[in-house]
Amino acid sequence: MAATFGYLDHIIVVTNPNHIMAQPEIQRFLDIHIHREQVPFEVVEVHEEKRYTRKLIRYAGSEGDEVRAFLFLPKKEVVGAVLVHHQHDGDRVIGKSEVAGLAGDPHQFFCPALAERGIMTLAPDSICFEDRRTNMKGQGLEPAPDPDDDIMQHFNEMCYRLLNGTTLMKKVIEDSSIALSLLSELNPAGPDRLGILGHSYGGNTVIFHSPFDERIKFSCSSGAVCSYREKFSTQTGIEMAETIPGFTARYDIEDLLRLIAPRHLLVLSADEDIYAMDAPAVCEAVEPAFAAANAADHLTQVRFKGAHALDGERFEVILGWFVEKFGKE
């Protein structure tokens, strides 16, 4: 029997004699497939530290392309696992290595800090960053002879997909769901102790992945919650993966965040950050959805003074939130 479609708010219910599935309408619009199968991977390198083991691994992305990631395994009891997405910062040479604590800003060194607290982490390169630069494939932190090549190849990844009727965001989120499947398989703390974290570009990935993947129980987005309408009104730049034809004619960021309820969401923003300027207003619009799900206390937003870049205060708040949640739940 063919499936029948019935609309209920933002949910499309698909029913046939053998299968019942509830899918957000926005997910159907974005054409995002959440990967849930086992993920084979290969260990490339192993590095031992006093409190954790760091492994460089590789596995296949959503289009069969190679993804490299750092896996951090605590040497103490594992209390949870977090998928950590790196920022953009206009530098595609550095991807996973920054959140792995190997290069860049120390206030981005989430993986070793979480591992020392008993939290397993996985930090993959996003498409067009570090080992996934098509002009410098597998070359790690080696700069390209012409840095403009990195920018153009990222731009082309967006353009080619738009011309084919798809989006770069679809690729980014489907890759993220594969990484989450891999991390979930390895997480000894169980399915209720699984989270996702990102700042800026990484925070955007959190915003677009978490609504459609109930496996994610704890979502932290820093420096990324900002409505499209705010960006349009202030002429703020739009990141390439956020360029989704027709999206703002129907939806905005609060529509995504509402779908995270009743799971846990932490939103961090700063008062001088143009990429998170109206985060308090967006969170206020989302609060009723959490309240209606009897989870008002599962939405937390913290507003700081400062600019876009992370600082020590925000870094510690993020670490503390995951430690507290994994200890309580």
Short mmCIF file of C-alpha atoms in Angstrom, two decimals, residues 31-254:
data_model
loop_
_atom_site.label_atom_id
_atom_site.label_comp_id
_atom_site.label_asym_id
_atom_site.label_seq_id
_atom_site.Cartn_x
_atom_site.Cartn_y
_atom_site.Cartn_z
CA ASP A 31 15.86 16.64 2.20
CA ILE A 32 18.17 15.58 5.04
CA HIS A 33 18.66 11.87 5.65
CA ILE A 34 19.79 11.01 9.18
CA HIS A 35 22.26 8.14 9.03
CA ARG A 36 21.63 5.42 11.62
CA GLU A 37 23.64 2.47 10.34
CA GLN A 38 26.91 1.07 11.66
CA VAL A 39 29.97 3.03 10.52
CA PRO A 40 33.14 1.09 9.64
CA PHE A 41 36.30 3.07 10.37
CA GLU A 42 40.05 2.68 10.25
CA VAL A 43 42.57 3.87 12.84
CA VAL A 44 45.35 5.87 11.20
CA GLU A 45 47.37 6.99 14.24
CA VAL A 46 47.27 6.56 18.01
CA HIS A 47 48.65 9.05 20.52
CA GLU A 48 48.73 8.36 24.26
CA GLU A 49 48.33 11.09 26.86
CA LYS A 50 48.19 10.71 30.63
CA ARG A 51 44.41 11.04 30.88
CA TYR A 52 43.19 10.01 27.44
CA THR A 53 44.05 8.31 24.18
CA ARG A 54 43.71 10.31 20.96
CA LYS A 55 43.12 8.38 17.74
CA LEU A 56 43.11 9.73 14.22
CA ILE A 57 40.50 7.73 12.31
CA ARG A 58 38.99 7.75 8.86
CA TYR A 59 35.62 6.64 7.52
CA ALA A 60 33.27 7.31 4.60
CA GLY A 61 31.11 10.43 4.43
CA SER A 62 27.64 10.62 2.92
CA GLU A 63 28.95 10.68 -0.65
CA GLY A 64 31.60 8.03 -0.12
CA ASP A 65 34.27 10.68 0.42
CA GLU A 66 36.88 10.18 3.12
CA VAL A 67 36.36 11.89 6.47
CA ARG A 68 39.16 12.13 9.01
CA ALA A 69 38.39 12.72 12.66
CA PHE A 70 40.02 12.69 16.08
CA LEU A 71 38.54 10.29 18.60
CA PHE A 72 39.31 10.98 22.26
CA LEU A 73 38.98 8.07 24.69
CA PRO A 74 39.19 8.94 28.40
CA LYS A 75 41.29 6.70 30.63
CA LYS A 76 38.76 7.07 33.42
CA GLU A 77 35.13 5.98 33.51
CA VAL A 78 33.25 7.39 30.52
CA VAL A 79 30.19 9.38 31.62
CA GLY A 80 29.08 10.51 28.17
CA ALA A 81 30.07 11.28 24.60
CA VAL A 82 30.01 14.52 22.60
CA LEU A 83 30.33 15.15 18.87
CA VAL A 84 32.44 18.33 18.59
CA HIS A 85 32.23 20.45 15.44
CA HIS A 86 34.96 22.98 14.68
CA GLN A 87 34.52 26.64 13.84
CA HIS A 88 35.14 28.39 10.51
CA ASP A 89 37.05 31.59 11.34
CA GLY A 90 37.81 32.15 7.65
CA ASP A 91 40.63 29.61 7.81
CA ARG A 92 39.98 26.27 6.14
CA VAL A 93 43.47 24.99 6.91
CA ILE A 94 42.42 24.32 10.50
CA GLY A 95 39.42 22.10 11.13
CA LYS A 96 39.35 19.22 13.59
CA SER A 97 42.84 20.00 14.90
CA GLU A 98 41.63 23.13 16.69
CA VAL A 99 38.97 21.49 18.85
CA ALA A 100 41.46 18.62 19.34
CA GLY A 101 43.85 21.06 20.98
CA LEU A 102 46.57 20.71 18.35
CA ALA A 103 46.41 24.14 16.71
CA GLY A 104 44.62 27.46 16.92
CA ASP A 105 42.77 29.08 19.81
CA PRO A 106 43.11 27.42 23.25
CA HIS A 107 39.52 28.48 24.01
CA GLN A 108 38.49 26.00 21.31
CA PHE A 109 40.36 23.02 22.81
CA PHE A 110 37.20 21.16 23.83
CA CYS A 111 38.15 17.55 23.12
CA PRO A 112 41.07 17.17 25.53
CA ALA A 113 39.26 19.17 28.21
CA LEU A 114 36.15 17.00 27.96
CA ALA A 115 38.20 13.80 27.81
CA GLU A 116 39.96 14.74 31.04
CA ARG A 117 36.49 14.96 32.61
CA GLY A 118 35.49 11.48 31.46
CA ILE A 119 33.65 12.51 28.29
CA MET A 120 34.46 10.74 25.03
CA THR A 121 34.59 13.04 22.00
CA LEU A 122 34.73 12.77 18.23
CA ALA A 123 35.92 15.74 16.14
CA PRO A 124 35.59 15.35 12.36
CA ASP A 125 36.69 17.72 9.62
CA SER A 126 33.75 19.35 7.92
CA ILE A 127 33.79 19.34 4.13
CA CYS A 128 36.45 21.71 2.70
CA PHE A 129 38.42 21.97 5.97
CA GLU A 130 41.87 20.63 6.87
CA ASP A 131 42.18 17.08 5.47
CA ARG A 132 38.98 17.53 3.43
CA ARG A 133 40.26 20.38 1.25
CA THR A 134 40.06 18.92 -2.24
CA ASN A 135 43.21 20.78 -3.31
CA MET A 136 45.15 19.53 -0.26
CA LYS A 137 43.44 16.21 0.46
CA GLY A 138 44.96 14.44 3.46
CA GLN A 139 47.58 17.17 3.97
CA GLY A 140 46.40 18.18 7.42
CA LEU A 141 47.56 21.63 8.49
CA GLU A 142 49.72 22.22 5.41
CA PRO A 143 48.71 25.59 3.87
CA ALA A 144 47.69 25.62 0.22
CA PRO A 145 50.12 27.33 -2.18
CA ASP A 146 47.31 29.79 -2.92
CA PRO A 147 44.90 30.29 0.03
CA ASP A 148 42.26 31.54 -2.40
CA ASP A 149 42.02 27.98 -3.71
CA ASP A 150 40.53 26.88 -0.37
CA ILE A 151 37.87 29.59 -0.56
CA MET A 152 36.98 28.88 -4.19
CA GLN A 153 36.68 25.15 -3.65
CA HIS A 154 34.33 25.72 -0.70
CA PHE A 155 32.32 28.14 -2.86
CA ASN A 156 32.20 25.57 -5.65
CA GLU A 157 30.97 22.84 -3.28
CA MET A 158 28.00 25.10 -2.54
CA CYS A 159 27.40 26.15 -6.16
CA TYR A 160 27.60 22.68 -7.67
CA ARG A 161 25.00 21.39 -5.21
CA LEU A 162 22.66 24.31 -5.79
CA LEU A 163 22.87 23.69 -9.53
CA ASN A 164 22.01 20.04 -8.92
CA GLY A 165 18.98 20.95 -6.84
CA THR A 166 20.49 20.16 -3.45
CA THR A 167 22.41 22.09 -0.78
CA LEU A 168 25.71 22.17 1.05
CA MET A 169 23.75 22.06 4.32
CA LYS A 170 22.37 18.65 3.39
CA LYS A 171 25.91 17.37 2.94
CA VAL A 172 27.14 18.91 6.20
CA ILE A 173 24.29 17.49 8.29
CA GLU A 174 24.31 14.04 6.72
CA ASP A 175 28.06 13.85 7.41
CA SER A 176 27.37 14.95 10.98
CA SER A 177 24.80 12.19 11.41
CA ILE A 178 27.33 9.61 10.24
CA ALA A 179 29.80 10.90 12.83
CA LEU A 180 27.11 10.69 15.48
CA SER A 181 26.35 7.08 14.52
CA LEU A 182 30.00 6.19 14.90
CA LEU A 183 30.27 7.94 18.28
CA SER A 184 27.04 6.37 19.48
CA GLU A 185 28.35 2.89 18.71
CA LEU A 186 31.50 3.52 20.75
CA ASN A 187 29.88 5.31 23.69
CA PRO A 188 29.90 2.98 26.74
CA ALA A 189 27.80 5.43 28.75
CA GLY A 190 24.68 4.58 26.76
CA PRO A 191 22.21 6.39 24.49
CA ASP A 192 21.02 8.86 27.14
CA ARG A 193 24.52 10.35 27.42
CA LEU A 194 25.08 11.64 23.90
CA GLY A 195 25.62 15.28 22.98
CA ILE A 196 26.75 17.68 20.26
CA LEU A 197 28.75 20.89 20.53
CA GLY A 198 29.92 23.65 18.22
CA HIS A 199 30.89 27.32 18.08
CA SER A 200 30.13 29.60 15.12
CA TYR A 201 30.14 27.38 11.99
CA GLY A 202 30.10 24.37 14.31
CA GLY A 203 27.19 25.95 16.17
CA ASN A 204 25.27 26.20 12.89
CA THR A 205 25.79 22.49 12.39
CA VAL A 206 24.31 21.88 15.84
CA ILE A 207 21.29 24.04 14.97
CA PHE A 208 20.54 22.16 11.76
CA HIS A 209 21.36 18.62 12.98
CA SER A 210 19.85 18.44 16.47
CA PRO A 211 16.19 19.02 15.51
CA PHE A 212 16.11 15.92 13.30
CA ASP A 213 18.11 13.45 15.37
CA GLU A 214 16.52 12.29 18.62
CA ARG A 215 19.71 10.45 19.52
CA ILE A 216 21.18 13.83 20.47
CA LYS A 217 20.10 14.42 24.07
CA PHE A 218 22.28 17.47 24.78
CA SER A 219 22.90 20.24 22.23
CA CYS A 220 25.20 23.22 22.74
CA SER A 221 25.36 25.98 20.13
CA SER A 222 27.69 28.92 20.74
CA GLY A 223 27.92 32.11 18.69
CA ALA A 224 25.52 30.86 16.03
CA VAL A 225 21.89 31.37 17.08
CA CYS A 226 20.78 34.32 14.97
CA SER A 227 17.68 34.60 12.83
CA TYR A 228 17.96 35.05 9.10
CA ARG A 229 15.72 38.12 9.39
CA GLU A 230 18.26 39.72 11.73
CA LYS A 231 21.11 38.95 9.34
CA PHE A 232 19.14 40.36 6.43
CA SER A 233 18.30 43.56 8.31
CA THR A 234 21.91 44.13 9.40
CA GLN A 235 23.48 42.85 6.16
CA THR A 236 25.41 40.20 8.08
CA GLY A 237 27.20 37.59 5.98
CA ILE A 238 25.55 34.22 5.38
CA GLU A 239 27.75 31.14 5.70
CA MET A 240 27.77 28.98 2.56
CA ALA A 241 25.97 25.98 4.07
CA GLU A 242 23.23 28.32 5.32
CA THR A 243 22.42 29.29 1.73
CA ILE A 244 19.28 27.21 1.29
CA PRO A 245 16.91 28.27 -1.53
CA GLY A 246 13.42 29.10 -0.29
CA PHE A 247 14.16 28.39 3.39
CA THR A 248 13.34 31.84 4.76
CA ALA A 249 10.09 32.01 2.83
CA ARG A 250 8.80 29.32 5.20
CA TYR A 251 11.06 29.03 8.24
CA ASP A 252 13.62 30.67 10.46
CA ILE A 253 16.03 29.53 13.17
CA GLU A 254 13.44 29.36 15.94
#
